[in-house]
Amino acid sequence: MTSLTQIPVTNQLLAQLPADERDVFMAACDTVELAFGEVLVEPAGQITHVYFPLDGFISLIAILVDDNRLEVAMAGREGMMGISLVLGVDEAPLSALVQGAGSALRMEAARFQLLLLSSPVLHQRLKRYLYVMMNQLARSSACNHFHQVEARLARWLLMTQDRAGSDRLQLTHEFLAMMLGVRRAGITLAAIALQARGLIHYHRGEITVLDRPGLIEASCGCYTADRALYAKVLAPS
Amino acid sequence: MTSLTQIPVTNQLLAQLPADERDVFMAACDTVELAFGEVLVEPAGQITHVYFPLDGFISLIAILVDDNRLEVAMAGREGMMGISLVLGVDEAPLSALVQGAGSALRMEAARFQLLLLSSPVLHQRLKRYLYVMMNQLARSSACNHFHQVEARLARWLLMTQDRAGSDRLQLTHEFLAMMLGVRRAGITLAAIALQARGLIHYHRGEITVLDRPGLIEASCGCYTADRALYAKVLAPS
DNA sequence: TGCCGTCGGCACGCTAGCGTACATAACTCG
DNA sequence: CGAGTTATGTACGCTAGCGTGCCGACGGCA
């Protein structure tokens, strides 16, 4: 637990709350560091805390009964982890893996559910976030099915860059392969192609985004569509 | 055209409500017939009504900006259409296509949102339904990515049979291809394989399920997983 | 009875991505 | 510096599914 004063509240779900609601809410949070690779919750496990990332970010991963796994969503400073509690269910549907180290605001689950009752603006905002997530899940479903690895990789890098807030991403091909549900060798080929086009540069576990507009063009429209929906539904009112 | 059993004309989201809540709710509904092929709402369109299917059922289809489309969920008598309103958003995220003709209870959107405020049990139940849907979306995402057409077809037939309440399904290969996001020829091959194993029989637009346990075995575990989650989260309390 | 639209079987070459395996290169740490 | 570990490049044959097109069979309807 560290002091709140160090880090500005950059979580976009909390940033625009009315001052009174936000103060009460923040006072009930503590700030924690998320370590890369940390597993915050396993599927069917109990959600003990909610997390509002500040500069860390989290991959939400579906695990099938045959143990195939695929990243289905990401939660960074635009979102939160533990959204199921808004629906009154404290069982985690997905695995949550810290993908970018950094800080997050954390609150105990029971306290969160209580506070929600007296925070109408936050509550409404989280419901809208849930709506966006459902859409993104649906879109990802089709995207993963139809689009090629290179375009999906481009999309994924853009999503990660947004949440990392940096053009340098700590990512190995191996890790990317897990996220996209493809072979490591498949990522290597796609990465080579993106690098040859001057869109990224990478070297031993670090990928640098060189040409963001170019990367957007190389990605499928799903990246832009997701962003547009988020902006529309969660615009500051 | 008959089923093995008489269909109970009840929607499972409404069936177990306390009598007072249910009576109020039902009184505000009217019963409508859903015609096969009818499009209840287009993505980005406004949700004007919610539907609680009785023996009809609806496919929810994601449409990408490049016009690829894929069924991502189904709503039959176990569910509803228009769930976004529970989140306070009256814009449809997905296309809703009537896939099985039949009846449904319908209510105007504004009235639904009002009634929700005075129906705590229904409200809680619908939030739980939303939780199940999110899970199913996530699972489908991975399923569509990893599993083969034959297994996915088996899963899809089982899901459809549950909602149709009959072992005879009106389905062409063409239609199935659209739902699963594959070629018509791909469905033909998968259907031939399932028929050769004695699990189904089909003939010009009608598929009969012959061996349900066998079909479950031929499907990926995703069918069973979805059912188990629904049963757990939406069990009669 | 014959016509025609719909439905399903099948075949062709093609491509993306698979599973696997091995080689090199770059860092880490003793 | 040298040994071990990690990250990436690449190659092989293989498979599922693609896009397309054609054909026959069925069945509704005149």
Coordinates of C-alpha atoms (C1' of nucleotides) in Angstrom, one line a residue:
Chain A
M1 CA 0.0 0.0 0.0
T2 CA 1.4 3.4 -1.1
S3 CA 0.3 6.9 -0.9
L4 CA -2.2 8.1 -3.4
T5 CA -0.5 11.4 -4.0
Q6 CA 2.3 10.0 -6.1
I7 CA 0.2 8.9 -9.1
P8 CA -2.4 11.1 -10.8
V9 CA -5.8 9.4 -11.3
T10 CA -5.5 8.5 -14.9
N11 CA -8.1 5.7 -14.9
Q12 CA -10.6 6.8 -17.3
L13 CA -13.6 5.2 -15.6
L14 CA -12.9 7.2 -12.4
A15 CA -11.4 10.4 -13.8
Q16 CA -14.6 12.1 -14.7
L17 CA -16.7 11.3 -11.7
P18 CA -18.2 14.2 -9.6
A19 CA -15.7 15.2 -6.9
D20 CA -17.7 13.9 -4.0
E21 CA -18.3 10.4 -5.5
R22 CA -14.7 10.2 -6.5
D23 CA -13.2 11.2 -3.2
V24 CA -15.3 8.7 -1.3
F25 CA -14.3 6.0 -3.8
M26 CA -10.6 6.8 -3.9
A27 CA -10.4 6.9 -0.1
A28 CA -11.5 3.3 -0.1
C29 CA -8.8 2.2 -2.6
D30 CA -5.2 1.5 -2.1
T31 CA -2.5 1.7 -4.7
V32 CA -0.8 -1.5 -5.6
E33 CA 1.9 -2.5 -8.0
L34 CA 1.1 -5.1 -10.6
A35 CA 4.1 -7.3 -11.5
F36 CA 4.5 -8.7 -15.0
G37 CA 3.2 -12.2 -15.2
E38 CA 1.2 -12.0 -12.0
V39 CA -2.1 -13.9 -12.2
L40 CA -4.8 -11.8 -10.4
V41 CA -7.5 -14.4 -10.7
E42 CA -8.1 -17.8 -12.2
P43 CA -11.4 -18.8 -14.0
A44 CA -14.0 -20.0 -11.5
G45 CA -12.0 -18.4 -8.8
Q46 CA -13.5 -15.8 -6.5
I47 CA -13.0 -12.1 -7.2
T48 CA -11.6 -10.7 -4.0
H49 CA -10.7 -7.3 -5.3
V50 CA -11.4 -5.0 -8.2
Y51 CA -8.6 -3.2 -10.0
F52 CA -8.6 0.1 -11.8
P53 CA -5.2 0.2 -13.6
L54 CA -3.3 3.4 -13.8
D55 CA -0.4 2.5 -15.9
G56 CA -0.3 -1.2 -15.6
F57 CA -2.6 -3.4 -17.7
I58 CA -4.1 -6.8 -17.7
S59 CA -5.0 -9.5 -20.2
L60 CA -8.3 -11.3 -19.8
I61 CA -7.9 -14.8 -21.1
A62 CA -10.5 -17.5 -21.8
I63 CA -9.5 -21.0 -21.0
L64 CA -11.4 -23.8 -22.7
V65 CA -12.0 -27.2 -21.2
D66 CA -9.5 -28.7 -23.6
D67 CA -7.0 -26.1 -22.3
N68 CA -6.8 -24.0 -25.4
R69 CA -6.6 -20.4 -24.3
L70 CA -7.0 -17.1 -26.0
E71 CA -7.0 -13.5 -24.9
V72 CA -10.4 -12.0 -25.3
A73 CA -10.1 -8.6 -23.7
M74 CA -7.6 -6.2 -22.1
A75 CA -8.0 -3.9 -19.1
G76 CA -5.8 -0.9 -18.8
R77 CA -6.4 2.6 -17.6
E78 CA -9.5 2.8 -19.9
G79 CA -11.2 0.0 -17.9
M80 CA -11.1 -2.2 -14.9
M81 CA -10.8 -5.8 -13.7
G82 CA -13.6 -7.4 -11.8
I83 CA -16.5 -6.0 -13.8
S84 CA -18.6 -9.1 -13.0
L85 CA -19.2 -7.6 -9.6
V86 CA -21.3 -4.9 -11.2
L87 CA -23.6 -7.8 -12.2
G88 CA -23.6 -9.1 -8.7
V89 CA -21.5 -12.2 -9.5
D90 CA -18.2 -12.6 -7.6
E91 CA -17.0 -15.5 -9.6
A92 CA -14.3 -14.8 -12.2
P93 CA -15.2 -15.9 -15.7
L94 CA -11.7 -15.4 -17.1
S95 CA -8.1 -15.6 -16.2
A96 CA -6.5 -12.3 -15.5
L97 CA -2.8 -12.0 -16.2
V98 CA -0.7 -8.8 -15.7
Q99 CA 0.7 -8.1 -19.1
G100 CA 2.1 -4.7 -18.4
A101 CA 3.7 -3.9 -15.0
G102 CA 2.6 -0.8 -13.3
S103 CA 0.3 0.6 -10.7
A104 CA -3.4 0.1 -10.1
L105 CA -6.1 1.2 -7.7
R106 CA -7.5 -1.7 -5.8
M107 CA -10.5 -2.2 -3.6
E108 CA -12.0 -5.1 -1.8
A109 CA -14.9 -6.7 -3.6
A110 CA -17.5 -6.4 -0.8
R111 CA -16.6 -2.8 -0.3
F112 CA -16.9 -2.1 -4.0
Q113 CA -20.3 -3.6 -4.2
L114 CA -21.5 -1.5 -1.3
L115 CA -20.0 1.7 -2.6
L116 CA -21.6 1.1 -6.0
L117 CA -25.0 1.5 -4.3
S118 CA -24.2 5.0 -3.2
S119 CA -22.3 6.0 -6.4
P120 CA -24.9 6.4 -9.1
V121 CA -22.6 8.1 -11.6
L122 CA -19.9 5.5 -11.3
H123 CA -22.5 2.7 -11.4
Q124 CA -23.9 4.1 -14.6
R125 CA -20.5 4.5 -16.1
L126 CA -19.5 0.9 -15.3
K127 CA -22.6 -0.4 -16.9
R128 CA -21.7 1.5 -20.0
Y129 CA -18.2 0.0 -19.8
L130 CA -19.8 -3.4 -19.6
Y131 CA -21.8 -2.7 -22.7
V132 CA -18.6 -1.7 -24.5
M133 CA -16.8 -4.9 -23.3
M134 CA -19.7 -7.1 -24.6
N135 CA -19.4 -5.4 -28.0
Q136 CA -15.6 -5.9 -28.0
L137 CA -16.0 -9.5 -27.1
A138 CA -18.4 -10.1 -29.9
R139 CA -16.3 -8.2 -32.4
S140 CA -13.1 -10.1 -31.3
S141 CA -14.9 -13.3 -31.8
A142 CA -15.5 -12.5 -35.5
C143 CA -12.1 -10.8 -35.8
N144 CA -10.2 -13.8 -34.5
H145 CA -12.1 -16.0 -36.9
F146 CA -11.7 -14.1 -40.1
H147 CA -8.6 -11.9 -39.9
Q148 CA -5.1 -12.9 -40.6
V149 CA -2.3 -13.0 -38.1
E150 CA -0.5 -10.0 -39.4
A151 CA -3.6 -7.7 -39.1
R152 CA -4.5 -9.1 -35.7
L153 CA -1.0 -8.6 -34.5
A154 CA -1.1 -5.0 -35.7
R155 CA -4.4 -4.5 -33.9
W156 CA -3.0 -6.1 -30.7
L157 CA 0.1 -3.9 -30.7
L158 CA -2.0 -0.8 -31.0
M159 CA -4.3 -1.8 -28.2
T160 CA -1.3 -2.5 -26.0
Q161 CA 0.4 0.7 -26.9
D162 CA -2.7 2.6 -25.8
R163 CA -2.6 1.0 -22.4
A164 CA 1.1 1.1 -21.9
G165 CA 1.3 4.8 -22.8
S166 CA 4.6 4.2 -24.5
D167 CA 5.9 3.2 -27.9
R168 CA 8.2 0.6 -26.4
L169 CA 6.5 -2.6 -25.4
Q170 CA 8.1 -5.5 -23.5
L171 CA 6.8 -8.4 -25.5
T172 CA 8.3 -11.6 -26.8
H173 CA 7.0 -13.5 -29.8
E174 CA 6.3 -16.3 -27.5
F175 CA 4.0 -14.2 -25.4
L176 CA 2.3 -12.7 -28.4
A177 CA 1.7 -16.2 -29.8
M178 CA -0.2 -17.1 -26.6
M179 CA -2.3 -14.0 -26.7
L180 CA -3.3 -14.5 -30.3
G181 CA -3.7 -18.2 -30.1
V182 CA -1.2 -19.0 -32.9
R183 CA 2.3 -20.5 -33.2
R184 CA 5.4 -18.6 -32.1
A185 CA 6.7 -19.1 -35.6
G186 CA 3.6 -17.5 -37.0
I187 CA 4.2 -14.3 -34.9
T188 CA 7.8 -14.2 -36.1
L189 CA 6.7 -14.1 -39.7
A190 CA 4.0 -11.5 -39.1
A191 CA 6.5 -9.4 -37.1
I192 CA 9.1 -9.6 -39.8
A193 CA 6.5 -8.4 -42.3
L194 CA 5.5 -5.4 -40.1
Q195 CA 9.1 -4.5 -39.5
A196 CA 9.9 -4.7 -43.2
R197 CA 7.2 -2.2 -43.8
G198 CA 8.8 0.1 -41.3
L199 CA 5.9 0.0 -38.9
I200 CA 7.6 -1.5 -36.0
H201 CA 11.1 -2.3 -34.8
Y202 CA 11.8 -5.1 -32.4
H203 CA 14.7 -6.7 -30.7
R204 CA 14.8 -9.4 -28.0
G205 CA 11.6 -8.9 -26.2
E206 CA 11.1 -5.2 -26.9
I207 CA 8.9 -4.0 -29.7
T208 CA 8.9 -0.3 -30.7
V209 CA 6.0 1.2 -32.6
L210 CA 7.6 3.4 -35.3
D211 CA 4.6 4.3 -37.4
R212 CA 1.3 4.3 -35.6
P213 CA -0.9 5.5 -38.5
G214 CA 0.8 2.8 -40.7
L215 CA 0.1 0.2 -38.1
I216 CA -3.6 1.2 -38.0
E217 CA -3.7 0.8 -41.7
A218 CA -2.1 -2.6 -41.4
S219 CA -4.6 -3.7 -38.7
C220 CA -8.1 -4.8 -39.4
G221 CA -10.8 -2.2 -38.9
C222 CA -11.6 -3.8 -35.5
Y223 CA -9.1 -1.6 -33.7
T224 CA -10.7 1.5 -34.9
A225 CA -14.2 0.2 -34.4
D226 CA -13.4 -0.7 -30.8
R227 CA -12.0 2.8 -30.1
A228 CA -14.9 4.5 -31.7
L229 CA -17.4 2.6 -29.7
Y230 CA -15.6 3.3 -26.4
A231 CA -15.4 7.0 -27.2
K232 CA -19.0 7.2 -28.1
V233 CA -20.4 5.3 -25.1
L234 CA -18.0 6.5 -22.5
A235 CA -17.5 10.0 -23.6
P236 CA -17.2 12.5 -20.8
S237 CA -20.8 13.7 -20.4
Chain B
M1 CA -44.4 -31.5 -37.3
T2 CA -44.3 -32.4 -33.7
S3 CA -41.7 -32.6 -31.0
L4 CA -41.2 -35.4 -28.6
T5 CA -42.6 -33.4 -25.8
Q6 CA -45.1 -30.6 -25.4
I7 CA -43.3 -27.3 -25.2
P8 CA -44.0 -25.4 -22.0
V9 CA -44.8 -21.9 -23.1
T10 CA -42.6 -20.2 -20.6
N11 CA -39.5 -18.1 -20.8
Q12 CA -37.0 -19.3 -18.3
L13 CA -36.0 -15.8 -17.3
L14 CA -39.5 -15.0 -16.3
A15 CA -40.8 -18.4 -15.2
Q16 CA -39.4 -18.3 -11.6
L17 CA -40.2 -14.8 -10.7
P18 CA -42.4 -14.2 -7.6
A19 CA -46.0 -14.1 -8.7
D20 CA -46.5 -10.4 -8.0
E21 CA -43.5 -9.3 -10.1
R22 CA -44.3 -11.7 -12.8
D23 CA -48.0 -10.7 -13.1
V24 CA -47.1 -7.0 -13.4
F25 CA -44.5 -7.8 -15.9
M26 CA -46.5 -10.1 -18.1
A27 CA -49.4 -7.7 -18.1
A28 CA -47.1 -5.2 -19.8
C29 CA -46.1 -7.6 -22.5
D30 CA -47.9 -8.6 -25.7
T31 CA -47.4 -11.8 -27.5
V32 CA -46.0 -11.6 -31.0
E33 CA -45.1 -14.1 -33.7
L34 CA -41.5 -14.1 -34.9
A35 CA -41.3 -15.0 -38.6
F36 CA -38.3 -16.8 -39.9
G37 CA -35.7 -14.5 -41.4
E38 CA -37.2 -11.4 -39.8
V39 CA -34.5 -8.9 -38.7
L40 CA -35.5 -7.5 -35.3
V41 CA -32.7 -5.0 -35.1
E42 CA -29.6 -3.9 -37.0
P43 CA -26.4 -3.0 -35.3
A44 CA -26.2 0.6 -34.3
G45 CA -30.0 0.7 -34.6
Q46 CA -32.2 1.6 -31.7
I47 CA -33.7 -1.1 -29.5
T48 CA -37.4 -0.3 -29.5
H49 CA -38.6 -3.5 -27.8
V50 CA -37.3 -6.3 -25.8
Y51 CA -38.3 -9.9 -26.6
F52 CA -38.6 -12.9 -24.4
P53 CA -38.9 -15.8 -26.7
L54 CA -41.3 -18.6 -25.9
D55 CA -40.8 -21.1 -28.7
G56 CA -39.1 -18.9 -31.3
F57 CA -35.5 -18.1 -31.2
I58 CA -33.1 -15.5 -32.4
S59 CA -29.5 -15.4 -33.7
L60 CA -27.3 -12.5 -32.6
I61 CA -24.8 -11.7 -35.2
A62 CA -21.7 -9.6 -35.2
I63 CA -21.0 -7.7 -38.4
L64 CA -17.5 -6.4 -38.9
V65 CA -16.6 -3.2 -40.9
D66 CA -15.4 -5.4 -43.7
D67 CA -18.8 -7.1 -43.7
N68 CA -17.7 -10.4 -42.4
R69 CA -20.4 -11.7 -40.1
L70 CA -20.6 -14.4 -37.5
E71 CA -23.2 -15.6 -35.1
V72 CA -22.0 -14.9 -31.6
A73 CA -25.0 -15.8 -29.5
M74 CA -28.5 -17.2 -29.5
A75 CA -31.5 -16.1 -27.6
G76 CA -34.4 -18.6 -27.1
R77 CA -36.7 -19.3 -24.3
E78 CA -33.7 -19.5 -21.9
G79 CA -32.9 -15.8 -22.6
M80 CA -34.0 -12.6 -24.1
M81 CA -33.2 -10.0 -26.8
G82 CA -32.4 -6.5 -25.9
I83 CA -30.3 -7.2 -22.8
S84 CA -28.3 -4.0 -23.4
L85 CA -31.2 -2.1 -21.9
V86 CA -30.3 -3.6 -18.6
L87 CA -27.1 -1.6 -18.9
G88 CA -29.0 1.5 -19.8
V89 CA -28.0 1.5 -23.4
D90 CA -30.7 1.5 -26.0
E91 CA -28.4 1.0 -29.0
A92 CA -28.2 -2.5 -30.4
P93 CA -24.7 -3.9 -30.6
L94 CA -25.5 -6.8 -32.8
S95 CA -27.9 -7.8 -35.6
A96 CA -30.8 -9.9 -34.4
L97 CA -32.2 -12.4 -36.9
V98 CA -35.1 -14.7 -36.3
Q99 CA -33.8 -18.2 -36.8
G100 CA -36.6 -20.2 -35.5
A101 CA -40.2 -19.1 -36.1
G102 CA -42.4 -19.0 -33.0
S103 CA -43.9 -16.8 -30.4
A104 CA -42.3 -14.3 -28.0
L105 CA -43.4 -11.9 -25.3
R106 CA -42.6 -8.4 -26.3
M107 CA -42.4 -5.1 -24.4
E108 CA -41.6 -1.6 -25.3
A109 CA -38.1 -0.5 -24.3
A110 CA -39.0 2.5 -22.2
R111 CA -41.6 0.5 -20.3
F112 CA -39.1 -2.3 -19.7
Q113 CA -36.6 0.1 -18.3
L114 CA -39.2 1.5 -15.9
L115 CA -40.5 -1.9 -14.8
L116 CA -36.9 -3.0 -14.1
L117 CA -36.7 -0.4 -11.4
S118 CA -39.6 -2.0 -9.5
S119 CA -38.8 -5.6 -10.2
P120 CA -35.7 -6.4 -8.1
V121 CA -35.8 -10.1 -8.6
L122 CA -36.1 -9.8 -12.4
H123 CA -33.4 -7.2 -12.4
Q124 CA -31.0 -9.5 -10.5
R125 CA -31.9 -12.4 -12.7
L126 CA -31.2 -10.4 -15.9
K127 CA -27.8 -9.3 -14.6
R128 CA -27.0 -12.9 -14.0
Y129 CA -28.1 -13.7 -17.5
L130 CA -25.8 -10.9 -18.7
Y131 CA -22.9 -12.5 -16.8
V132 CA -23.7 -15.8 -18.5
M133 CA -23.8 -14.2 -21.9
M134 CA -20.4 -12.5 -21.4
N135 CA -18.9 -15.8 -20.6
Q136 CA -20.5 -17.5 -23.6
L137 CA -19.2 -14.7 -25.8
A138 CA -15.7 -15.2 -24.4
R139 CA -15.9 -18.9 -24.8
S140 CA -17.3 -18.7 -28.3
S141 CA -14.4 -16.5 -29.3
A142 CA -11.9 -19.2 -28.4
C143 CA -14.1 -22.0 -29.7
N144 CA -14.5 -20.4 -33.1
H145 CA -10.8 -20.0 -33.3
F146 CA -9.6 -23.4 -32.2
H147 CA -12.3 -25.9 -33.0
Q148 CA -13.0 -27.6 -36.2
V149 CA -16.1 -27.2 -38.3
E150 CA -17.5 -30.6 -37.5
A151 CA -17.4 -30.1 -33.7
R152 CA -18.7 -26.6 -34.0
L153 CA -21.6 -27.7 -36.2
A154 CA -22.5 -30.4 -33.6
R155 CA -22.4 -27.8 -30.9
W156 CA -24.5 -25.4 -32.9
L157 CA -27.1 -28.1 -33.7
L158 CA -27.4 -28.9 -30.0
M159 CA -27.9 -25.3 -29.0
T160 CA -30.5 -24.9 -31.7
Q161 CA -32.3 -28.1 -30.7
D162 CA -32.5 -26.8 -27.1
R163 CA -34.2 -23.7 -28.2
A164 CA -36.4 -25.2 -30.9
G165 CA -37.7 -27.8 -28.4
S166 CA -37.9 -30.3 -31.3
D167 CA -35.5 -32.8 -32.9
R168 CA -36.4 -31.5 -36.3
L169 CA -34.7 -28.3 -37.4
Q170 CA -35.4 -26.3 -40.5
L171 CA -31.9 -25.5 -41.6
T172 CA -30.1 -25.4 -44.9
H173 CA -26.4 -25.9 -45.3
E174 CA -26.2 -22.4 -46.7
F175 CA -27.7 -20.9 -43.5
L176 CA -25.4 -22.9 -41.3
A177 CA -22.5 -21.7 -43.3
M178 CA -23.4 -18.1 -42.6
M179 CA -23.9 -18.8 -38.9
L180 CA -20.5 -20.6 -38.5
G181 CA -18.6 -18.3 -40.8
V182 CA -17.5 -21.0 -43.2
R183 CA -18.2 -22.1 -46.7
R184 CA -21.4 -23.9 -47.7
A185 CA -19.2 -26.8 -49.0
G186 CA -17.5 -27.0 -45.6
I187 CA -20.9 -27.5 -43.9
T188 CA -21.8 -30.2 -46.4
L189 CA -18.7 -32.2 -45.5
A190 CA -19.2 -31.8 -41.8
A191 CA -22.9 -32.8 -42.1
I192 CA -22.0 -35.8 -44.2
A193 CA -19.6 -36.9 -41.5
L194 CA -22.2 -36.5 -38.7
Q195 CA -24.8 -38.3 -40.7
A196 CA -22.4 -41.2 -41.5
R197 CA -21.9 -41.6 -37.7
G198 CA -25.6 -41.9 -37.3
L199 CA -25.9 -38.7 -35.2
I200 CA -28.2 -36.7 -37.5
H201 CA -30.2 -37.2 -40.6
Y202 CA -30.9 -34.4 -43.1
H203 CA -32.8 -33.8 -46.3
R204 CA -33.4 -30.6 -48.2
G205 CA -33.5 -28.0 -45.5
E206 CA -34.5 -30.2 -42.6
I207 CA -32.0 -31.7 -40.1
T208 CA -33.2 -34.3 -37.6
V209 CA -31.2 -35.0 -34.5
L210 CA -31.0 -38.8 -34.1
D211 CA -28.5 -39.3 -31.4
R212 CA -28.2 -36.5 -28.9
P213 CA -25.6 -38.0 -26.6
G214 CA -23.6 -38.9 -29.6
L215 CA -23.8 -35.4 -30.9
I216 CA -22.7 -34.0 -27.5
E217 CA -19.7 -36.3 -27.8
A218 CA -19.0 -35.1 -31.3
S219 CA -19.2 -31.5 -30.2
C220 CA -16.5 -29.6 -28.5
G221 CA -16.8 -29.3 -24.7
C222 CA -18.0 -25.7 -25.2
Y223 CA -21.7 -26.9 -25.5
T224 CA -21.6 -28.6 -22.1
A225 CA -19.6 -25.8 -20.5
D226 CA -22.2 -23.2 -21.6
R227 CA -25.0 -25.3 -20.3
A228 CA -23.3 -25.9 -17.0
L229 CA -22.6 -22.2 -16.5
Y230 CA -26.2 -21.3 -17.3
A231 CA -27.5 -23.9 -14.9
K232 CA -25.2 -22.8 -12.1
V233 CA -25.8 -19.0 -12.4
L234 CA -29.5 -19.1 -13.3
A235 CA -30.6 -22.0 -11.2
P236 CA -34.0 -21.5 -9.6
S237 CA -33.2 -20.2 -6.2
Chain C
dT1 C1' -46.0 -34.0 -67.0
dG2 C1' -42.4 -30.9 -67.5
dC3 C1' -40.1 -26.7 -65.9
dC4 C1' -37.4 -24.3 -62.8
dG5 C1' -35.6 -22.7 -58.5
dT6 C1' -33.4 -24.5 -54.5
dC7 C1' -30.5 -27.7 -52.2
dG8 C1' -26.7 -30.5 -51.6
dG9 C1' -22.4 -33.3 -53.5
dC10 C1' -18.2 -32.8 -55.2
dA11 C1' -13.8 -31.5 -57.3
dC12 C1' -10.0 -28.2 -58.4
dG13 C1' -6.0 -25.8 -57.1
dC14 C1' -4.7 -22.7 -53.4
dT15 C1' -3.3 -20.6 -48.9
dA16 C1' -2.8 -19.8 -44.0
dG17 C1' -1.4 -21.7 -40.4
dC18 C1' -0.1 -26.0 -37.9
dG19 C1' 3.4 -29.1 -35.4
dT20 C1' 7.9 -29.8 -35.1
dA21 C1' 12.6 -29.3 -35.0
dC22 C1' 16.9 -27.2 -35.3
dA23 C1' 20.2 -23.4 -35.7
dT24 C1' 21.9 -19.1 -34.5
dA25 C1' 22.2 -14.9 -32.0
dA26 C1' 22.0 -12.2 -27.9
dC27 C1' 22.0 -11.6 -23.3
dT28 C1' 23.1 -13.2 -18.1
dC29 C1' 25.7 -14.6 -14.7
dG30 C1' 29.3 -17.0 -12.5
Chain D
dC1 C1' 35.7 -15.2 -20.5
dG2 C1' 32.7 -19.2 -21.0
dA3 C1' 28.5 -21.7 -20.1
dG4 C1' 23.8 -21.6 -20.0
dT5 C1' 19.5 -19.5 -21.0
dT6 C1' 16.4 -17.0 -23.8
dA7 C1' 14.8 -14.9 -28.1
dT8 C1' 14.4 -15.2 -32.8
dG9 C1' 15.0 -17.2 -37.7
dT10 C1' 13.9 -20.8 -40.7
dA11 C1' 12.6 -25.1 -42.8
dC12 C1' 9.8 -29.3 -43.5
dG13 C1' 5.7 -31.7 -44.6
dC14 C1' 0.9 -31.5 -43.4
dT15 C1' -4.0 -30.2 -42.9
dA16 C1' -8.2 -27.5 -42.7
dG17 C1' -10.5 -24.7 -44.9
dC18 C1' -10.9 -21.3 -48.9
dG19 C1' -12.9 -19.7 -53.5
dT20 C1' -15.1 -21.3 -57.2
dG21 C1' -17.7 -23.7 -60.2
dC22 C1' -20.4 -27.4 -61.9
dC23 C1' -23.7 -30.9 -61.7
dG24 C1' -27.5 -33.7 -60.3
dA25 C1' -31.5 -34.3 -57.5
dC26 C1' -35.5 -32.9 -55.4
dG27 C1' -39.9 -30.8 -55.2
dG28 C1' -43.2 -27.1 -55.9
dC29 C1' -46.0 -25.4 -59.3
dA30 C1' -48.1 -24.5 -63.8

